[in-house]
Amino acid sequence: MGIKLKTRKPTGIVPWPLILLEGEEGAGKTYSAAEFSASELVGQMYWVDLAEGSADEYAAIDGARYLIIEHDGTYRDILEQIRAVFLEARRAAAAGEPPVVLSVDSGTALWRMLKTWTSERARRSRNNAALLQENPDASIDVGMNLWNDATERWLEVIHLLQTFPGIAIITARGKQITAIDEGGKPVKDNRGRVLREWKVQAQKDLAFDCSVWVRMRRGRHPQVIKARSLQLRVEDGKPLNLENFTVEDLVFNRLGCSMDSQPRQMPALIGDRVQAWLEDNDVDELQDVEKLRQLWWDSAEPDTGLTRAEVVSIRGAIERKVTVLENPPTEMGQGPVSDADKLRAAAERQAAEAPVVDPGDVTVREPTRRPARKRTPAKTTAAKAPARR
């Protein structure tokens, strides 16, 4: 059977935006986001406050009506709450209600948390822990794999914002810094003057991932640095000044959004379906060996759509998890290190789980499992001795 071509016609509909409001402290980023909740053109706004602490105070803005998302400060809880808002926005869109708005304040704090998590993981590694034990002020090596993990977590949040079934806003701090070359030295012009550049204090691709980028500075008009839109054109190197700026005017007038707008169609790009399958089936969380064994078989079912290589990878992950559950550490920091230890541990578990038989009970019980059939060794025919000549 040949590969089926999958296509669709473009709608031409203006999608809901992901708006980046970045700039100096006190320039009005958070105020503008909170003010937007008073618009009659939007539905419920949900506010994710990340280390900013201003969500309660800004509710005093005339007409402001938003709900503060409560979280415990961990990445997992923050991500789950954003997913919950995503599902509520999808429900509202399907019901024909005004668009839900999600405001994340701020992306700077989120990336700072992930950088701290990366540094903590690096300090806990065996080599770095030994180095820090000798010299607590030593410089440690942060592996690229750790930065990749942090970026992956960041992108999980950003993808939810990019495909949000409503209007998403993320704030970030921005400021001018000294331009640095690849060698870590300041960049200078022909006259020897140090050059300065503007930097958004978040993950480096944030401005690119957003559909509209607004810069806000104290004492100046907000500027649109970039807009991925046919309605709002920004020439390269010539930011568009916005007098009397409001997010409502930006979204519904300048970008041309309306009740007919839809979220951007952006399927997540993944190398394979292994990790998604493991997460969907909670393999990391499961503690039931029998359920894990059933998943081992289920992974090869035709309706999963997995390739043979993906099934092999999934089964390998399940087998490693089962091995850990069946061979728990005997002491802190120590586990079975040899096959003999594993066999001994298995025998001890079987002995502990075996039923206690009453000595006075003489009833012959049928075995729960059919014993293995004993095989008799095959008769061998002796080789004939060579005939004498």
Short mmCIF file of C-alpha atoms in Angstrom, two decimals:
data_model
loop_
_atom_site.label_atom_id
_atom_site.label_comp_id
_atom_site.label_asym_id
_atom_site.label_seq_id
_atom_site.Cartn_x
_atom_site.Cartn_y
_atom_site.Cartn_z
CA MET A 1 0.00 0.00 0.00
CA GLY A 2 1.44 3.38 -1.02
CA ILE A 3 1.83 6.45 1.13
CA LYS A 4 -1.31 8.59 1.24
CA LEU A 5 -0.85 12.30 0.55
CA LYS A 6 -2.41 14.51 3.25
CA THR A 7 -3.25 18.11 2.34
CA ARG A 8 -5.71 20.87 3.22
CA LYS A 9 -6.57 24.28 1.83
CA PRO A 10 -5.33 27.36 3.73
CA THR A 11 -8.03 29.26 5.59
CA GLY A 12 -6.63 32.79 5.30
CA ILE A 13 -7.86 33.43 8.84
CA VAL A 14 -5.73 35.59 11.14
CA PRO A 15 -4.55 33.34 13.99
CA TRP A 16 -4.52 34.24 17.66
CA PRO A 17 -1.15 35.77 18.61
CA LEU A 18 1.52 34.98 21.14
CA ILE A 19 2.59 38.45 22.31
CA LEU A 20 5.95 39.20 23.88
CA LEU A 21 5.98 42.31 26.06
CA GLU A 22 9.59 42.94 26.99
CA GLY A 23 11.56 45.90 28.23
CA GLU A 24 12.91 47.81 31.18
CA GLU A 25 11.62 47.52 34.71
CA GLY A 26 8.70 49.82 35.36
CA ALA A 27 7.97 50.40 31.67
CA GLY A 28 4.39 49.09 31.89
CA LYS A 29 4.66 45.48 30.67
CA THR A 30 2.63 43.94 33.48
CA TYR A 31 0.22 46.88 33.61
CA SER A 32 -0.57 46.55 29.90
CA ALA A 33 -1.27 42.83 30.27
CA ALA A 34 -3.56 43.36 33.27
CA GLU A 35 -5.35 46.24 31.55
CA PHE A 36 -6.20 43.95 28.64
CA SER A 37 -8.37 41.80 30.92
CA ALA A 38 -10.89 44.70 31.09
CA SER A 39 -11.59 44.48 27.37
CA GLU A 40 -15.13 43.48 26.41
CA LEU A 41 -13.74 41.62 23.41
CA VAL A 42 -12.07 38.87 25.47
CA GLY A 43 -13.29 36.24 27.83
CA GLN A 44 -11.65 35.09 31.05
CA MET A 45 -7.99 35.96 31.59
CA TYR A 46 -5.78 33.59 33.59
CA TRP A 47 -2.65 34.99 35.20
CA VAL A 48 0.47 32.91 35.91
CA ASP A 49 2.65 34.91 38.29
CA LEU A 50 6.24 33.65 38.30
CA ALA A 51 8.38 35.39 40.92
CA GLU A 52 6.92 38.81 40.10
CA GLY A 53 4.37 39.10 42.91
CA SER A 54 2.27 41.85 41.34
CA ALA A 55 -0.84 39.92 40.27
CA ASP A 56 -2.93 40.83 43.32
CA GLU A 57 -2.05 44.53 43.23
CA TYR A 58 -2.82 45.03 39.53
CA ALA A 59 -6.35 43.76 40.05
CA ALA A 60 -7.10 47.32 41.24
CA ILE A 61 -6.91 48.55 37.62
CA ASP A 62 -10.30 49.82 36.54
CA GLY A 63 -12.28 46.95 35.01
CA ALA A 64 -9.54 44.36 35.46
CA ARG A 65 -10.97 40.84 35.71
CA TYR A 66 -8.52 38.00 35.77
CA LEU A 67 -8.00 34.88 37.84
CA ILE A 68 -4.62 34.10 39.38
CA ILE A 69 -3.34 30.59 38.76
CA GLU A 70 -2.07 29.03 41.98
CA HIS A 71 1.01 26.82 41.80
CA ASP A 72 3.68 25.53 44.18
CA GLY A 73 6.62 26.99 42.25
CA THR A 74 7.75 23.72 40.67
CA TYR A 75 8.06 23.30 36.94
CA ARG A 76 5.73 20.31 36.91
CA ASP A 77 2.92 22.17 38.68
CA ILE A 78 3.36 25.28 36.51
CA LEU A 79 3.23 23.19 33.34
CA GLU A 80 0.14 21.29 34.50
CA GLN A 81 -1.69 24.52 35.28
CA ILE A 82 -0.84 25.97 31.86
CA ARG A 83 -2.15 22.78 30.28
CA ALA A 84 -5.35 23.12 32.31
CA VAL A 85 -5.85 26.68 31.00
CA PHE A 86 -5.13 25.40 27.48
CA LEU A 87 -7.95 22.87 27.77
CA GLU A 88 -10.34 25.50 29.17
CA ALA A 89 -9.50 27.81 26.27
CA ARG A 90 -10.19 25.00 23.83
CA ARG A 91 -13.57 24.38 25.45
CA ALA A 92 -14.46 28.09 25.30
CA ALA A 93 -13.47 28.29 21.63
CA ALA A 94 -15.58 25.25 20.75
CA ALA A 95 -18.55 26.80 22.57
CA GLY A 96 -18.22 30.06 20.59
CA GLU A 97 -17.30 32.09 23.67
CA PRO A 98 -14.96 35.12 23.61
CA PRO A 99 -11.29 34.14 23.52
CA VAL A 100 -9.58 33.10 26.73
CA VAL A 101 -6.41 35.03 27.56
CA LEU A 102 -3.36 33.53 29.27
CA SER A 103 -0.73 35.88 30.72
CA VAL A 104 2.64 34.50 31.90
CA ASP A 105 4.54 37.01 34.00
CA SER A 106 7.37 36.49 33.41
CA GLY A 107 9.37 34.41 30.95
CA THR A 108 12.53 35.80 32.54
CA ALA A 109 11.69 34.12 35.85
CA LEU A 110 10.79 30.84 34.15
CA TRP A 111 14.11 30.65 32.30
CA ARG A 112 16.01 31.69 35.44
CA MET A 113 14.38 28.79 37.30
CA LEU A 114 15.43 26.35 34.58
CA LYS A 115 19.00 27.71 34.61
CA THR A 116 19.15 27.22 38.38
CA TRP A 117 17.85 23.66 37.98
CA THR A 118 20.56 23.00 35.39
CA SER A 119 23.28 24.32 37.70
CA GLU A 120 22.01 22.23 40.62
CA ARG A 121 22.02 19.08 38.50
CA ALA A 122 25.57 19.80 37.37
CA ARG A 123 26.72 20.26 40.98
CA ARG A 124 25.20 16.89 41.90
CA SER A 125 27.11 14.97 39.23
CA ARG A 126 29.81 12.62 40.48
CA ASN A 127 32.78 14.48 39.01
CA ASN A 128 31.59 17.95 40.02
CA ALA A 129 30.58 16.80 43.52
CA ALA A 130 34.08 15.40 44.08
CA LEU A 131 35.63 18.61 42.76
CA LEU A 132 33.47 20.82 44.98
CA GLN A 133 34.27 18.70 48.02
CA GLU A 134 37.92 19.62 47.57
CA ASN A 135 37.26 23.22 46.58
CA PRO A 136 33.74 24.66 47.16
CA ASP A 137 34.59 27.63 44.91
CA ALA A 138 35.82 25.54 41.98
CA SER A 139 34.41 26.10 38.50
CA ILE A 140 32.19 23.19 37.48
CA ASP A 141 31.43 21.75 34.07
CA VAL A 142 27.78 22.00 32.96
CA GLY A 143 27.21 19.38 30.27
CA MET A 144 25.34 20.18 27.08
CA ASN A 145 22.87 17.39 27.87
CA LEU A 146 21.76 19.34 30.95
CA TRP A 147 21.20 22.51 28.90
CA ASN A 148 19.27 20.45 26.37
CA ASP A 149 16.98 19.22 29.15
CA ALA A 150 16.35 22.78 30.31
CA THR A 151 15.61 23.93 26.77
CA GLU A 152 13.23 21.02 26.27
CA ARG A 153 11.25 22.03 29.35
CA TRP A 154 11.17 25.63 28.17
CA LEU A 155 9.89 24.59 24.75
CA GLU A 156 7.09 22.56 26.32
CA VAL A 157 5.68 25.78 27.76
CA ILE A 158 6.34 27.84 24.62
CA HIS A 159 4.60 25.33 22.36
CA LEU A 160 1.49 25.50 24.53
CA LEU A 161 1.56 29.29 24.21
CA GLN A 162 2.16 29.18 20.44
CA THR A 163 -0.81 26.87 19.85
CA PHE A 164 -3.01 28.37 22.57
CA PRO A 165 -6.72 28.43 21.51
CA GLY A 166 -6.94 32.09 22.47
CA ILE A 167 -4.60 35.00 23.17
CA ALA A 168 -1.31 34.34 24.98
CA ILE A 169 0.93 36.99 26.53
CA ILE A 170 4.39 36.49 28.00
CA THR A 171 6.46 39.24 29.59
CA ALA A 172 10.23 39.43 29.88
CA ARG A 173 12.87 41.84 31.03
CA GLY A 174 15.09 43.52 28.46
CA LYS A 175 18.02 45.90 28.70
CA GLN A 176 21.08 47.16 26.92
CA ILE A 177 24.27 45.24 27.61
CA THR A 178 27.84 45.34 26.37
CA ALA A 179 28.26 43.47 23.10
CA ILE A 180 30.54 40.45 23.59
CA ASP A 181 32.41 38.56 20.88
CA GLU A 182 32.93 34.78 20.69
CA GLY A 183 36.05 35.08 22.82
CA GLY A 184 34.16 36.79 25.65
CA LYS A 185 35.67 40.23 25.03
CA PRO A 186 33.75 43.49 24.48
CA VAL A 187 33.14 44.46 20.87
CA LYS A 188 34.50 47.90 19.89
CA ASP A 189 33.96 50.13 16.88
CA ASN A 190 36.64 51.78 14.74
CA ARG A 191 37.12 54.53 17.31
CA GLY A 192 37.64 52.09 20.15
CA ARG A 193 34.25 52.67 21.73
CA VAL A 194 32.53 49.71 23.34
CA LEU A 195 29.37 48.73 21.48
CA ARG A 196 26.14 47.96 23.27
CA GLU A 197 23.22 45.77 22.22
CA TRP A 198 19.73 45.03 23.47
CA LYS A 199 19.13 41.67 25.10
CA VAL A 200 15.88 39.95 26.08
CA GLN A 201 16.52 38.22 29.40
CA ALA A 202 15.03 34.81 28.70
CA GLN A 203 15.78 31.80 26.56
CA LYS A 204 17.56 33.06 23.45
CA ASP A 205 14.81 32.08 20.97
CA LEU A 206 11.88 33.66 22.83
CA ALA A 207 11.60 36.70 20.56
CA PHE A 208 11.72 34.50 17.47
CA ASP A 209 9.08 32.08 18.81
CA CYS A 210 6.55 34.85 19.51
CA SER A 211 4.31 36.15 16.73
CA VAL A 212 4.43 39.78 17.97
CA TRP A 213 7.35 41.39 19.81
CA VAL A 214 6.73 44.67 21.64
CA ARG A 215 9.55 46.55 23.40
CA MET A 216 8.67 48.93 26.23
CA ARG A 217 11.01 51.54 27.72
CA ARG A 218 10.42 54.21 30.34
CA GLY A 219 9.64 57.64 28.89
CA ARG A 220 9.26 56.33 25.32
CA HIS A 221 6.46 55.01 23.14
CA PRO A 222 6.26 51.20 22.94
CA GLN A 223 7.72 49.78 19.75
CA VAL A 224 6.75 46.77 17.66
CA ILE A 225 10.06 45.12 16.86
CA LYS A 226 8.61 42.19 14.92
CA ALA A 227 5.18 41.04 13.79
CA ARG A 228 4.45 37.81 11.94
CA SER A 229 1.41 39.27 10.23
CA LEU A 230 0.13 40.48 6.86
CA GLN A 231 -1.89 43.21 8.58
CA LEU A 232 0.94 44.78 10.61
CA ARG A 233 4.13 45.25 8.61
CA VAL A 234 7.37 46.20 10.35
CA GLU A 235 10.34 47.09 8.16
CA ASP A 236 13.68 45.56 8.99
CA GLY A 237 15.60 47.74 11.41
CA LYS A 238 12.76 50.26 11.70
CA PRO A 239 10.62 49.51 14.78
CA LEU A 240 7.05 50.78 14.65
CA ASN A 241 6.22 53.32 17.36
CA LEU A 242 2.80 52.90 18.97
CA GLU A 243 1.30 55.93 20.65
CA ASN A 244 -1.44 55.31 23.22
CA PHE A 245 -0.52 51.62 23.16
CA THR A 246 -2.96 48.99 24.44
CA VAL A 247 -2.92 45.26 23.90
CA GLU A 248 -6.57 45.41 22.80
CA ASP A 249 -5.74 47.82 19.97
CA LEU A 250 -2.75 45.70 18.95
CA VAL A 251 -4.73 42.45 18.79
CA PHE A 252 -8.06 43.47 17.32
CA ASN A 253 -7.20 46.53 15.23
CA ARG A 254 -3.61 46.32 14.09
CA LEU A 255 -3.35 42.51 13.81
CA GLY A 256 -6.94 42.08 12.64
CA CYS A 257 -7.96 39.28 15.00
CA SER A 258 -11.65 38.52 15.49
CA MET A 259 -13.98 35.86 16.85
CA ASP A 260 -13.19 33.87 13.70
CA SER A 261 -9.51 33.65 14.62
CA GLN A 262 -8.01 30.24 15.32
CA PRO A 263 -4.89 28.95 17.05
CA ARG A 264 -1.85 28.46 14.89
CA GLN A 265 -1.62 24.99 13.34
CA MET A 266 1.79 23.89 14.60
CA PRO A 267 2.20 20.16 15.33
CA ALA A 268 5.12 19.56 17.68
CA LEU A 269 8.19 18.33 15.80
CA ILE A 270 9.62 15.17 17.35
CA GLY A 271 12.27 12.73 16.17
CA ASP A 272 10.23 9.68 17.15
CA ARG A 273 7.22 8.71 19.25
CA VAL A 274 9.08 6.85 21.99
CA GLN A 275 9.10 9.55 24.66
CA ALA A 276 5.52 10.60 23.94
CA TRP A 277 4.34 6.99 24.24
CA LEU A 278 6.20 6.48 27.52
CA GLU A 279 4.70 9.68 28.94
CA ASP A 280 1.17 8.93 27.73
CA ASN A 281 1.30 5.53 29.44
CA ASP A 282 2.98 6.84 32.64
CA VAL A 283 5.82 4.34 32.42
CA ASP A 284 8.06 6.39 34.72
CA GLU A 285 5.33 6.62 37.37
CA LEU A 286 4.06 3.03 37.29
CA GLN A 287 5.09 0.76 40.16
CA ASP A 288 3.02 -2.26 39.12
CA VAL A 289 5.21 -4.84 37.39
CA GLU A 290 2.25 -6.67 35.84
CA LYS A 291 0.94 -3.47 34.24
CA LEU A 292 4.40 -2.74 32.90
CA ARG A 293 4.57 -6.21 31.40
CA GLN A 294 1.20 -5.66 29.75
CA LEU A 295 2.48 -2.39 28.29
CA TRP A 296 5.48 -4.32 26.98
CA TRP A 297 3.09 -6.42 24.90
CA ASP A 298 0.75 -3.53 24.02
CA SER A 299 3.58 -1.50 22.49
CA ALA A 300 3.72 -3.90 19.52
CA GLU A 301 0.00 -3.71 18.72
CA PRO A 302 -0.67 -2.53 15.14
CA ASP A 303 -2.95 0.33 16.23
CA THR A 304 -0.08 2.10 18.04
CA GLY A 305 1.48 3.10 14.73
CA LEU A 306 4.96 2.60 16.17
CA THR A 307 7.85 1.47 14.03
CA ARG A 308 9.87 -1.60 14.91
CA ALA A 309 12.77 0.54 16.13
CA GLU A 310 10.40 2.56 18.35
CA VAL A 311 8.91 -0.62 19.83
CA VAL A 312 12.41 -1.90 20.62
CA SER A 313 13.29 1.36 22.40
CA ILE A 314 10.03 1.38 24.37
CA ARG A 315 10.41 -2.24 25.43
CA GLY A 316 13.98 -1.56 26.51
CA ALA A 317 12.78 1.31 28.73
CA ILE A 318 10.06 -0.90 30.25
CA GLU A 319 12.52 -3.73 30.88
CA ARG A 320 14.89 -1.37 32.69
CA LYS A 321 12.02 -0.10 34.84
CA VAL A 322 10.94 -3.66 35.72
CA THR A 323 14.52 -4.58 36.60
CA VAL A 324 14.70 -1.67 39.04
CA LEU A 325 11.36 -2.62 40.65
CA GLU A 326 12.27 -6.30 40.96
CA ASN A 327 15.75 -5.58 42.28
CA PRO A 328 15.40 -2.69 44.71
CA PRO A 329 18.50 -1.31 46.45
CA THR A 330 19.48 -3.40 49.49
CA GLU A 331 21.05 -0.41 51.24
CA MET A 332 21.18 3.34 50.73
CA GLY A 333 23.16 4.03 47.60
CA GLN A 334 23.67 0.35 46.87
CA GLY A 335 21.77 -2.16 44.78
CA PRO A 336 22.31 -5.69 43.48
CA VAL A 337 25.55 -5.53 41.59
CA SER A 338 25.81 -9.08 40.32
CA ASP A 339 23.64 -11.86 38.93
CA ALA A 340 24.09 -13.77 42.18
CA ASP A 341 22.70 -10.82 44.13
CA LYS A 342 19.72 -10.64 41.78
CA LEU A 343 19.00 -14.36 42.10
CA ARG A 344 19.32 -14.17 45.88
CA ALA A 345 16.95 -11.20 46.01
CA ALA A 346 14.42 -13.00 43.80
CA ALA A 347 14.60 -16.14 45.98
CA GLU A 348 14.03 -14.09 49.12
CA ARG A 349 10.98 -12.43 47.57
CA GLN A 350 9.53 -15.77 46.48
CA ALA A 351 10.09 -17.20 49.96
CA ALA A 352 8.38 -14.20 51.55
CA GLU A 353 5.42 -14.42 49.16
CA ALA A 354 5.00 -18.23 49.47
CA PRO A 355 1.84 -19.35 51.37
CA VAL A 356 2.27 -20.84 54.83
CA VAL A 357 1.21 -24.54 54.87
CA ASP A 358 -0.33 -25.97 58.02
CA PRO A 359 1.65 -29.11 59.00
CA GLY A 360 -1.60 -30.82 60.00
CA ASP A 361 -3.14 -30.23 56.63
CA VAL A 362 -2.63 -33.48 54.71
CA THR A 363 -4.81 -32.54 51.79
CA VAL A 364 -2.93 -32.84 48.54
CA ARG A 365 -3.15 -29.56 46.70
CA GLU A 366 -2.88 -29.14 42.98
CA PRO A 367 0.08 -26.99 41.93
CA THR A 368 -0.82 -23.56 40.65
CA ARG A 369 1.44 -24.11 37.71
CA ARG A 370 2.05 -27.22 35.71
CA PRO A 371 5.54 -28.46 36.50
CA ALA A 372 7.95 -28.54 33.65
CA ARG A 373 8.16 -31.85 31.87
CA LYS A 374 11.36 -33.74 32.59
CA ARG A 375 13.25 -34.63 29.53
CA THR A 376 15.05 -37.95 29.37
CA PRO A 377 18.42 -37.84 27.72
CA ALA A 378 18.44 -39.27 24.19
CA LYS A 379 20.19 -42.56 23.72
CA THR A 380 23.47 -42.25 21.95
CA THR A 381 24.78 -44.91 19.61
CA ALA A 382 28.34 -45.91 20.22
CA ALA A 383 30.61 -45.42 17.31
CA LYS A 384 31.72 -48.63 15.65
CA ALA A 385 35.31 -49.54 16.11
CA PRO A 386 37.29 -49.65 12.93
CA ALA A 387 37.57 -53.15 11.51
CA ARG A 388 40.89 -54.88 11.84
CA ARG A 389 42.74 -55.63 8.70
#
